[in-house]
Amino acid sequence: MSSENETTTPDPHCLFCRIVSGEIPAEVVATNDHAIAFRDLNPQAPVHVLVIPRRHAANAAETAAQGGTDALITLADKVAQQEGLDQGYRLVFNTGRDGGQVVFHTHLHLLGGRNMGWPPG
Ligand code: 5GP
Ligand code: ZN
């Protein structure tokens, strides 16, 4: 993990940076030093939580380059346990336009509580 301060370099125009700072409310379900988990506004499954790094990055690869993806996966699994997803869950990083990404602050979707189809749409 970079030594750069993760909480003092937000992008004021970024929706998820504004959730990290508390400026925009969200239903937070778990946090750790590097990440925050909150419920998706438009859930696609009985459990749909977004896990985001406190430090701004545009996508998962950028966060990985900063050494920040382990914290996202670890927190997602903690939320899955909290939510009782003992039959499994799906983790998704939409990346870029064709990947369906609309918010360009890294976010890991945690989906569960129903059987997930494959291939995804
Ligand atoms: P993407 O399509 O970029 O992978 O996912 C963005 C997600 O952010 C979508 O699932 C969308 O419902 C969610 N989202 C967008 N704006 C907000 C918001 O203000 N609050 C919360 N909690 N979720 C949001
Ligand atoms: Zn951001």
XYZ file of C-alpha atoms and ligand atoms in Angstrom:
146
model
C 0.000 0.000 0.000
C 1.247 3.461 -0.867
C 2.263 5.752 1.951
C 0.279 8.560 0.332
C -2.572 9.700 2.556
C -5.631 7.892 1.295
C -8.260 10.197 2.689
C -6.907 13.620 1.733
C -6.688 13.287 -2.041
C -10.332 13.031 -3.108
C -11.653 14.218 -6.458
C -14.416 16.716 -5.555
C -16.260 15.820 -8.766
C -16.232 12.078 -8.101
C -19.476 10.645 -6.703
C -17.765 7.877 -4.747
C -15.076 10.196 -3.329
C -17.995 12.225 -1.984
C -19.409 9.082 -0.375
C -15.976 8.353 1.154
C -15.857 11.871 2.624
C -19.418 11.564 3.956
C -20.651 14.467 1.826
C -23.140 12.131 0.102
C -24.941 9.686 2.389
C -24.795 5.936 1.839
C -25.897 2.883 3.787
C -22.463 1.755 4.947
C -22.327 -1.890 6.034
C -18.589 -2.318 6.756
C -15.283 -0.474 6.582
C -11.584 -1.110 6.966
C -8.559 1.185 6.821
C -8.531 1.168 3.031
C -12.087 0.485 1.892
C -15.767 1.201 2.486
C -18.728 -1.082 1.724
C -22.212 0.327 1.162
C -25.480 -0.840 -0.380
C -26.044 -0.177 -4.081
C -28.796 2.383 -4.725
C -30.291 0.173 -7.462
C -29.789 -3.404 -6.246
C -29.597 -6.216 -8.809
C -29.802 -9.024 -6.235
C -31.146 -9.444 -2.672
C -27.668 -8.446 -1.493
C -25.892 -5.871 -3.670
C -23.054 -4.020 -1.973
C -20.337 -1.849 -3.498
C -16.857 -2.062 -1.989
C -14.665 0.919 -2.877
C -11.152 2.061 -2.002
C -10.904 5.220 0.083
C -8.217 6.348 -2.333
C -9.483 7.493 -5.713
C -8.580 5.419 -8.776
C -10.507 5.062 -12.024
C -10.740 1.287 -12.168
C -9.631 -1.996 -10.618
C -6.347 -2.139 -12.548
C -5.357 1.297 -11.242
C -6.237 0.255 -7.708
C -4.266 -2.971 -8.178
C -1.237 -0.923 -9.258
C -1.565 0.916 -5.930
C -1.716 -2.406 -4.054
C -5.286 -1.733 -3.011
C -7.360 -4.625 -4.320
C -6.734 -7.112 -1.499
C -8.490 -4.799 0.948
C -11.547 -4.695 -1.332
C -11.811 -8.478 -1.626
C -11.207 -9.022 2.080
C -13.929 -6.529 3.000
C -16.333 -8.005 0.427
C -15.918 -11.448 1.988
C -16.525 -10.004 5.445
C -19.768 -8.429 4.211
C -20.779 -11.717 2.559
C -20.385 -13.454 5.924
C -22.328 -10.678 7.683
C -25.125 -11.027 5.127
C -25.275 -14.821 5.490
C -24.208 -15.607 1.921
C -23.033 -19.083 2.889
C -24.097 -20.517 -0.492
C -21.736 -18.188 -2.349
C -21.676 -14.845 -4.052
C -20.359 -13.032 -7.107
C -17.710 -10.296 -7.243
C -17.602 -8.023 -10.315
C -15.350 -5.167 -11.431
C -17.036 -3.523 -14.418
C -14.250 -1.791 -16.349
C -14.697 0.760 -19.126
C -17.671 1.422 -21.375
C -18.039 -2.075 -22.782
C -17.652 -3.490 -19.291
C -20.667 -1.488 -18.141
C -18.739 0.892 -15.880
C -20.568 4.181 -15.278
C -18.839 5.434 -12.116
C -15.103 5.924 -12.615
C -14.001 5.347 -9.047
C -13.043 1.697 -8.535
C -15.863 -0.376 -7.086
C -16.238 -4.070 -6.486
C -19.823 -5.301 -6.784
C -20.772 -7.957 -4.221
C -23.922 -9.749 -5.395
C -25.686 -12.566 -3.598
C -28.847 -14.011 -2.181
C -29.962 -15.631 -5.444
C -28.505 -17.967 -8.025
C -26.389 -15.961 -10.494
C -26.831 -16.732 -14.175
C -23.917 -17.354 -16.502
C -22.937 -15.892 -18.863
C -23.823 -12.471 -17.416
C -25.678 -10.020 -19.664
P -20.976 0.415 -12.533
O -22.039 0.285 -13.591
O -20.143 1.662 -12.720
O -20.156 -0.823 -12.384
O -21.746 0.519 -11.159
C -22.107 1.718 -10.547
C -23.109 1.364 -9.472
O -23.236 2.459 -8.616
C -24.498 1.030 -10.013
O -24.844 -0.291 -9.606
C -25.391 2.081 -9.381
O -26.651 1.570 -9.005
C -24.579 2.529 -8.178
N -24.793 3.909 -7.764
C -24.810 4.996 -8.576
N -24.972 6.119 -7.847
C -25.077 5.719 -6.545
C -25.260 6.422 -5.317
O -25.343 7.665 -5.261
N -25.321 5.679 -4.180
C -25.206 4.310 -4.193
N -25.281 3.681 -3.029
N -25.030 3.615 -5.341
C -24.964 4.310 -6.500
Zn -13.247 9.028 -6.522
